[in-house]
mmCIF file of C-alpha atoms in Angstrom:
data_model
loop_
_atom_site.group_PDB
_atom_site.id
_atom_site.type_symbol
_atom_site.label_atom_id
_atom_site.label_comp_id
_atom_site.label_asym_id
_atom_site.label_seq_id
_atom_site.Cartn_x
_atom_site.Cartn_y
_atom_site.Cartn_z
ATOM 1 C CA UNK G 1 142.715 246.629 114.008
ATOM 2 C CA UNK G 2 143.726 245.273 110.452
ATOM 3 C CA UNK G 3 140.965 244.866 107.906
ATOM 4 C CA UNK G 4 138.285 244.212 110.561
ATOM 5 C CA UNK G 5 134.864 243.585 108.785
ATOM 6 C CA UNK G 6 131.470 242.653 110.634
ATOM 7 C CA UNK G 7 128.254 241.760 109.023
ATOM 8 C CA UNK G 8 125.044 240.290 110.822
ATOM 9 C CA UNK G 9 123.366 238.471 108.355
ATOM 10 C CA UNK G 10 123.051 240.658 104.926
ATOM 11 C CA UNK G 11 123.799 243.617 106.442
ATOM 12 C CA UNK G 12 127.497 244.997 106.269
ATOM 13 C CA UNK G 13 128.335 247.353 109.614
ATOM 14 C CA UNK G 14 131.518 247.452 109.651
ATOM 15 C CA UNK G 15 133.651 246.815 106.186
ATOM 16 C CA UNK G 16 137.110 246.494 105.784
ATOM 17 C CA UNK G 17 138.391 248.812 108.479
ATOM 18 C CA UNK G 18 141.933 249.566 109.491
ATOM 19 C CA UNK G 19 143.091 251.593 112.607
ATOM 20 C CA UNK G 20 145.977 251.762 114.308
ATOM 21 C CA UNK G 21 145.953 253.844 117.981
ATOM 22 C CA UNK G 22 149.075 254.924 119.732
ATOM 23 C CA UNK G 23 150.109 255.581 123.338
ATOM 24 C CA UNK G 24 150.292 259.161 124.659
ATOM 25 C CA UNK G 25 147.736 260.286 122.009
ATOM 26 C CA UNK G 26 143.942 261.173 121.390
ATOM 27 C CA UNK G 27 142.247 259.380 118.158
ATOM 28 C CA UNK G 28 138.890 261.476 117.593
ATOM 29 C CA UNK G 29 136.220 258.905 116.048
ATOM 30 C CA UNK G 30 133.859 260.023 114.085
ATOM 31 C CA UNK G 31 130.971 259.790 111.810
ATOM 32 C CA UNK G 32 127.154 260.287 111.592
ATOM 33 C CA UNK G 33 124.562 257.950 113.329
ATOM 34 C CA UNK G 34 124.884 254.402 111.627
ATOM 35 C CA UNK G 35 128.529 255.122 110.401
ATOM 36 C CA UNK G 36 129.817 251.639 112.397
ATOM 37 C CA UNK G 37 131.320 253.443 115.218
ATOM 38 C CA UNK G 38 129.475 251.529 118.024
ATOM 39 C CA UNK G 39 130.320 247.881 116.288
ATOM 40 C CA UNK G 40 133.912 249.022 115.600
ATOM 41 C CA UNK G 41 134.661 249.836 119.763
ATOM 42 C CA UNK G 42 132.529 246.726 120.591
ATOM 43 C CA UNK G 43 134.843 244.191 118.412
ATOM 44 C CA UNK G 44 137.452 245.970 120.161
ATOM 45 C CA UNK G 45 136.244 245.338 123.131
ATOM 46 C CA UNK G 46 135.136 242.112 123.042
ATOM 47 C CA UNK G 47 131.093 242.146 122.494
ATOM 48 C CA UNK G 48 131.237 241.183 118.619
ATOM 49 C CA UNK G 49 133.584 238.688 117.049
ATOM 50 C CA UNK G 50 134.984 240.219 113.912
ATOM 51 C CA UNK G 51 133.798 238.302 110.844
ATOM 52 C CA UNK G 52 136.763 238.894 108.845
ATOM 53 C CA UNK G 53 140.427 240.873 109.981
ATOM 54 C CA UNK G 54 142.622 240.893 112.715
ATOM 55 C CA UNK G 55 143.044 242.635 115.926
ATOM 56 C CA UNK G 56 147.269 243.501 117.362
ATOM 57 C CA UNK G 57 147.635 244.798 121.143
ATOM 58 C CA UNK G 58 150.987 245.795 121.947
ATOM 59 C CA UNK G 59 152.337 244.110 118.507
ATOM 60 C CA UNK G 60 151.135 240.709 119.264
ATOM 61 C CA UNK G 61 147.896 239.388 117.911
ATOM 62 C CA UNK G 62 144.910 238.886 120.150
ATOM 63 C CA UNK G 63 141.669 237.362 120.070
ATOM 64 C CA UNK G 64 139.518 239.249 122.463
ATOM 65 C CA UNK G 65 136.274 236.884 123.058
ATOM 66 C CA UNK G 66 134.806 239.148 125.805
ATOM 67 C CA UNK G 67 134.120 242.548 127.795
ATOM 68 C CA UNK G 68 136.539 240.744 130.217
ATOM 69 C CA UNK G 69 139.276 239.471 128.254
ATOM 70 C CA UNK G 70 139.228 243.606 126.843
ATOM 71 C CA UNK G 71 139.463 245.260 129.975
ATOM 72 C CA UNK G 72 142.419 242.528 131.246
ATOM 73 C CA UNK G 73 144.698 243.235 128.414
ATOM 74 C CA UNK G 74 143.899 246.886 129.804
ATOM 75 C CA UNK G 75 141.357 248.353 126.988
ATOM 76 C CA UNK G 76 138.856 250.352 129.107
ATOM 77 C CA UNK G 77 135.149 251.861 127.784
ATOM 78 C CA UNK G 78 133.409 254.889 130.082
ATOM 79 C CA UNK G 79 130.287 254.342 127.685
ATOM 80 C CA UNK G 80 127.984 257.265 127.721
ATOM 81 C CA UNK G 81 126.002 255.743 129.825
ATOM 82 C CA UNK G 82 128.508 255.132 132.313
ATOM 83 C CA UNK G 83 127.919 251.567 133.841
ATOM 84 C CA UNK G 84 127.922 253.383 137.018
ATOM 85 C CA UNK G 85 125.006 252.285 139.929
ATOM 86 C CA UNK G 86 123.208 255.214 141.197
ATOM 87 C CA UNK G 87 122.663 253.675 144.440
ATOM 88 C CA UNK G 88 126.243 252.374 145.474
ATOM 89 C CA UNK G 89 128.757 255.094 146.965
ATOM 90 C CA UNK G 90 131.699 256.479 144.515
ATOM 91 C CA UNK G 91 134.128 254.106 146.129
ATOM 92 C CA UNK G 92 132.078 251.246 145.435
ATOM 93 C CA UNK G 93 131.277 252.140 142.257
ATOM 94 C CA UNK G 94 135.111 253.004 141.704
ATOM 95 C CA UNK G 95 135.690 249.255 142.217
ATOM 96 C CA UNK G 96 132.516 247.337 141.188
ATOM 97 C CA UNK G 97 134.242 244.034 140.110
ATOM 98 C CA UNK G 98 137.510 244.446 142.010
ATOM 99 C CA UNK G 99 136.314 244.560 145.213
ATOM 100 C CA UNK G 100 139.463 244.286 147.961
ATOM 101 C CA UNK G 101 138.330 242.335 151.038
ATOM 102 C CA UNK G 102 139.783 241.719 154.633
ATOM 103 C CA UNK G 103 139.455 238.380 156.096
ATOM 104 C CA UNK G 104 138.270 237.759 159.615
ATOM 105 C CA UNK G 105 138.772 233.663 160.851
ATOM 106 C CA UNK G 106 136.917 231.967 157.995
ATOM 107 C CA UNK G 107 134.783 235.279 156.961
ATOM 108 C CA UNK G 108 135.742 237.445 154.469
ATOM 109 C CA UNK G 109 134.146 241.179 154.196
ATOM 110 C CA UNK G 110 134.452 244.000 151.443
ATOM 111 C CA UNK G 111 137.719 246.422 152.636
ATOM 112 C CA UNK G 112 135.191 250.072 152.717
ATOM 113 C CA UNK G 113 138.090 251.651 154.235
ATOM 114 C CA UNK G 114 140.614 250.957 151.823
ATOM 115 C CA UNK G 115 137.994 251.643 149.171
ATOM 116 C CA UNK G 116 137.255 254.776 150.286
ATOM 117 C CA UNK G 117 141.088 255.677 151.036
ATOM 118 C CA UNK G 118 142.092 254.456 147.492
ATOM 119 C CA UNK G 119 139.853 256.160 145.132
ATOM 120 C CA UNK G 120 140.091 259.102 146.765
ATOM 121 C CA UNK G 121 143.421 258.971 146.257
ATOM 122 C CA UNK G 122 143.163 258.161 142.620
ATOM 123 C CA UNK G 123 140.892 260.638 142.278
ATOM 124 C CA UNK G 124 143.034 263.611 143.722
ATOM 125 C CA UNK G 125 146.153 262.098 141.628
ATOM 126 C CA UNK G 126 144.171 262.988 138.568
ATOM 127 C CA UNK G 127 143.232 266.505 139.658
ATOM 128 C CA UNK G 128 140.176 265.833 141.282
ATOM 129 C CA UNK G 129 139.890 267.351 144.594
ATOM 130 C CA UNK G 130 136.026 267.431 145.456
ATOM 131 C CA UNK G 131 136.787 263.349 146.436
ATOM 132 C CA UNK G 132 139.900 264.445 148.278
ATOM 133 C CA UNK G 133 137.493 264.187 151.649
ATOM 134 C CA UNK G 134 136.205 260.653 153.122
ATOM 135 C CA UNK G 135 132.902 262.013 152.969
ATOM 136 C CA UNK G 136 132.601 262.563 149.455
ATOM 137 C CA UNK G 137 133.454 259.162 148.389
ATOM 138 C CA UNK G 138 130.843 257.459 150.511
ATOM 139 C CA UNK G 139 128.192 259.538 149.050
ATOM 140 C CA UNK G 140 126.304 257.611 146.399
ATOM 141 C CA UNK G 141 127.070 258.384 142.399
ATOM 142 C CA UNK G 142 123.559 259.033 142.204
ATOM 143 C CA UNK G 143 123.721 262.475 143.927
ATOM 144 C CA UNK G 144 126.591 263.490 141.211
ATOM 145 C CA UNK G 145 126.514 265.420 138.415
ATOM 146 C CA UNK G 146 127.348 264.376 134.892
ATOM 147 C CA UNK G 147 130.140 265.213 134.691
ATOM 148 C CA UNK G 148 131.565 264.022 138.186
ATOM 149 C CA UNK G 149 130.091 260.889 137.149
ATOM 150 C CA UNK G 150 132.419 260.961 134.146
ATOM 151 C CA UNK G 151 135.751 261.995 136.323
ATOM 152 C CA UNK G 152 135.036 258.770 138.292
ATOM 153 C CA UNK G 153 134.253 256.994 135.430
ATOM 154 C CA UNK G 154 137.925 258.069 133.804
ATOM 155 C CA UNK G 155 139.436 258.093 137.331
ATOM 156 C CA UNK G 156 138.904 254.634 137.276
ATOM 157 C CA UNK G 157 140.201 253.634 134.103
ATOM 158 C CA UNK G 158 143.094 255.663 134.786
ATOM 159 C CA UNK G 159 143.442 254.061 138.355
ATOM 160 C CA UNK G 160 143.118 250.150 137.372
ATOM 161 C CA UNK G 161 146.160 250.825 134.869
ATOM 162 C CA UNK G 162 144.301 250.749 131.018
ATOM 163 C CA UNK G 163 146.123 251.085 128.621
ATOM 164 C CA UNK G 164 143.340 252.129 125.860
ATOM 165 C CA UNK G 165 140.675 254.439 127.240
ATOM 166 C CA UNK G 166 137.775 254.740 124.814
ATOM 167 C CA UNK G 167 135.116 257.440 125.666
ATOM 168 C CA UNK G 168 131.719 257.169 124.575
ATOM 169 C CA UNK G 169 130.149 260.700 123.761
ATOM 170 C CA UNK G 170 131.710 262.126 127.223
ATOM 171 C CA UNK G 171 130.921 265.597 126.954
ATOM 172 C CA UNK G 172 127.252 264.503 125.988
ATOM 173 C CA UNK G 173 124.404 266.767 127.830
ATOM 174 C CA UNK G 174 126.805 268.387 130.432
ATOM 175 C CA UNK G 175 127.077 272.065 130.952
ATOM 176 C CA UNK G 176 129.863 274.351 129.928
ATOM 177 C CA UNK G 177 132.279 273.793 133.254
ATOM 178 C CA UNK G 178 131.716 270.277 133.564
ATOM 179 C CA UNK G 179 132.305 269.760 129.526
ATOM 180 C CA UNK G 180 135.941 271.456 130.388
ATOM 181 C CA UNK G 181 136.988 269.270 133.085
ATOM 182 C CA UNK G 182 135.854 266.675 130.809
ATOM 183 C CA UNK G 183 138.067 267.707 128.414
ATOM 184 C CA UNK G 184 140.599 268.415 131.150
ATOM 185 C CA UNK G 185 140.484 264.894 132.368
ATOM 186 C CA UNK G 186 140.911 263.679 128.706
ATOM 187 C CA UNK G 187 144.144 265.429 128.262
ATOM 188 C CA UNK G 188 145.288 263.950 131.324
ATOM 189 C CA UNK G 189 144.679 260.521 130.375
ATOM 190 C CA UNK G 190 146.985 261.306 127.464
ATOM 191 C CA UNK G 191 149.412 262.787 129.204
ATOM 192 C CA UNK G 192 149.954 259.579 130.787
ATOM 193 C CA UNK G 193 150.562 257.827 128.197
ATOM 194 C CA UNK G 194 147.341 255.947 127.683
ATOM 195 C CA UNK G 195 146.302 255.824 123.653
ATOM 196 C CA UNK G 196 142.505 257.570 123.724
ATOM 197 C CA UNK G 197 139.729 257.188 121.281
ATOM 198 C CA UNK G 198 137.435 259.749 121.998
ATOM 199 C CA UNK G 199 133.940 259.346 120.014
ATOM 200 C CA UNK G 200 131.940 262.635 119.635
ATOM 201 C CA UNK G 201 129.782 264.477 117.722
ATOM 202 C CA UNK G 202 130.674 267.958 118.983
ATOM 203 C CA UNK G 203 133.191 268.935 116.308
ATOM 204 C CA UNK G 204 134.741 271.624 118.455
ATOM 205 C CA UNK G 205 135.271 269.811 121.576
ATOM 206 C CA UNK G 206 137.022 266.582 119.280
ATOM 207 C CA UNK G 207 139.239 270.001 117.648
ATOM 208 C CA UNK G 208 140.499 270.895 121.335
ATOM 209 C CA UNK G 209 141.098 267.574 122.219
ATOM 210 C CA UNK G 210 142.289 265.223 119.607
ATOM 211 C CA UNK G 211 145.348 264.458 117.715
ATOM 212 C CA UNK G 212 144.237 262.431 115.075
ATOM 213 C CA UNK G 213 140.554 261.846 113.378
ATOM 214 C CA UNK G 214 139.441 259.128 112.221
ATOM 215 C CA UNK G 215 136.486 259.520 110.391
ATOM 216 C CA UNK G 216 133.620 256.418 109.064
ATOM 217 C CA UNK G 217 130.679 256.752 107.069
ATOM 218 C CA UNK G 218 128.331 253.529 105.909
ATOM 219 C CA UNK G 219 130.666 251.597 107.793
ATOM 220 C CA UNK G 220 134.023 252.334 106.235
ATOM 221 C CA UNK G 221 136.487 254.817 107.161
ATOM 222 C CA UNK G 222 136.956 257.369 104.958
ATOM 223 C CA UNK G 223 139.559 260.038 106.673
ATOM 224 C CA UNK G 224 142.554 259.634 108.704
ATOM 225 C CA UNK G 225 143.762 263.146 109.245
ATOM 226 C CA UNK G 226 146.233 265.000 111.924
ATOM 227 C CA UNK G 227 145.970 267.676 113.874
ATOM 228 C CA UNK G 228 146.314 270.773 112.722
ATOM 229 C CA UNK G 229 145.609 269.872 108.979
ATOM 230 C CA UNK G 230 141.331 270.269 108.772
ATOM 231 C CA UNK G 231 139.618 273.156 110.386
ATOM 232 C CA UNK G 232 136.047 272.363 112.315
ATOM 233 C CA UNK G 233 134.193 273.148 108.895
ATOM 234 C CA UNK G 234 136.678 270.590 106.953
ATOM 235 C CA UNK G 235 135.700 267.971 109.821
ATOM 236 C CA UNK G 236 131.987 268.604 109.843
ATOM 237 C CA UNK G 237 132.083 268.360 105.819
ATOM 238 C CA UNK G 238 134.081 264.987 106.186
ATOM 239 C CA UNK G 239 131.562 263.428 108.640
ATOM 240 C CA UNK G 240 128.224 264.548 106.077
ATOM 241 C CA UNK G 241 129.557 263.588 103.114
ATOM 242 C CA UNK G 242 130.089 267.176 101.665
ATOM 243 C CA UNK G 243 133.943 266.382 101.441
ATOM 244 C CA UNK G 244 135.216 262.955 100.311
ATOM 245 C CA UNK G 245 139.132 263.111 101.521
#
């Protein structure tokens, strides 16, 4: 994203922004409520045209017009409220929009078995053995946990082959295990060469995560550091204004 600027009228959200991400890494983004996090990730993914800059995927320039154009160039959001339906099974939620079917003379019906065979397949390829079982993808998402919600939410970014996985405040409200295998998961994604921009505000979980953090305040970024070269005080300071740079 090269000098990407949005207003809405008078108001400035986003100002003269650059960011680049890279494959096989974790970009922490961060920065106090109203800091233009939310409009930055939603020009990148299509919801907001930017009003001035340019956007590069892969090295080529791109105009992404929609949530759709986004996720086909393989940019994928798990936003923290998931987009998940309680009352639809794991499998079906694993591919709302992508729905195989089977055809049958001139009907055509959704494929439940290869929907149910598939994810929990992609599920146990990315360590997740509680959907390793047919019964436990037929179960509906609303009966899940937080943070199971979130593995299938990942899962099936991973799965449908993204390329950029953004997560939304993942680790928000969950308990101590399920934060980890959060966290786990995260790593993961990395690991397989997908770029990651991780959004938080829990300064020690971006710390264990992230190699890079990007940090924006009133709508410009003011930090791009690397790991290993802030401590969780430094980071806090950056994202409240007590330290400029």
């Amino acid at each position: 994203m090269e000098n990407i600027s949005r207003r809405f009228g008078s108001i400035v959200a986003v100002e003269d922004v650059t960011l680049a991400i890279y494959a096989g890494e974790v970009t922490a983004l961060l920065g106090d409520n109203g800091a233009g996090k939310s409009t930055l990730i939603k020009i990148l993914t299509g919801v907001y045209p930017p009003t001035t800059g340019r956007i590069y995927f892969k090295g080529k320039p791109v105009q992404i017009t929609s949530p759709r154009m986004a996720r086909d160039l393989g940019i994928e959001t798990v936003y923290q409220d998931l987009a998940l339906v309680p009352l639809m099974s794991v499998a079906r939620n694993f591919f709302l929009g992508r729905e195989p079917v089977k055809s049958i003379g001139p009907f055509r019906f959704l494929d439940l078995k290869t929907m149910q065979e598939r994810t929990a397949a992609a599920l146990r390829d990315i360590g997740i053995e509680k959907f390793s079982g047919g019964r436990s993808v037929n179960e509906p998402v609303g009966k899940l946990s937080g943070g199971e919600r979130q593995s299938v939410a990942i899962g099936r970014a991973v799965h449908f082959g993204a390329s950029v996985l953004i997560l939304d405040e993942p680790t928000s409200a969950l308990s101590v295990a399920e934060t980890e295998k959060v966290l786990h998961y995260t790593r993961q994604a990395k690991e397989r060469g997908l770029a990651v921009i991780f959004i938080s505000h829990n300064m020690s979980h971006v710390m264990r995560v992230a190699d890079r953090y990007i940090v924006m305040r009133h709508g410009r970024q003011v930090a791009d550091y690397r790991k290993g070269e802030l401590t969780e005080q430094d980071l806090a300071d950056l994202v409240t204004g007590e330290r400029e740079r």
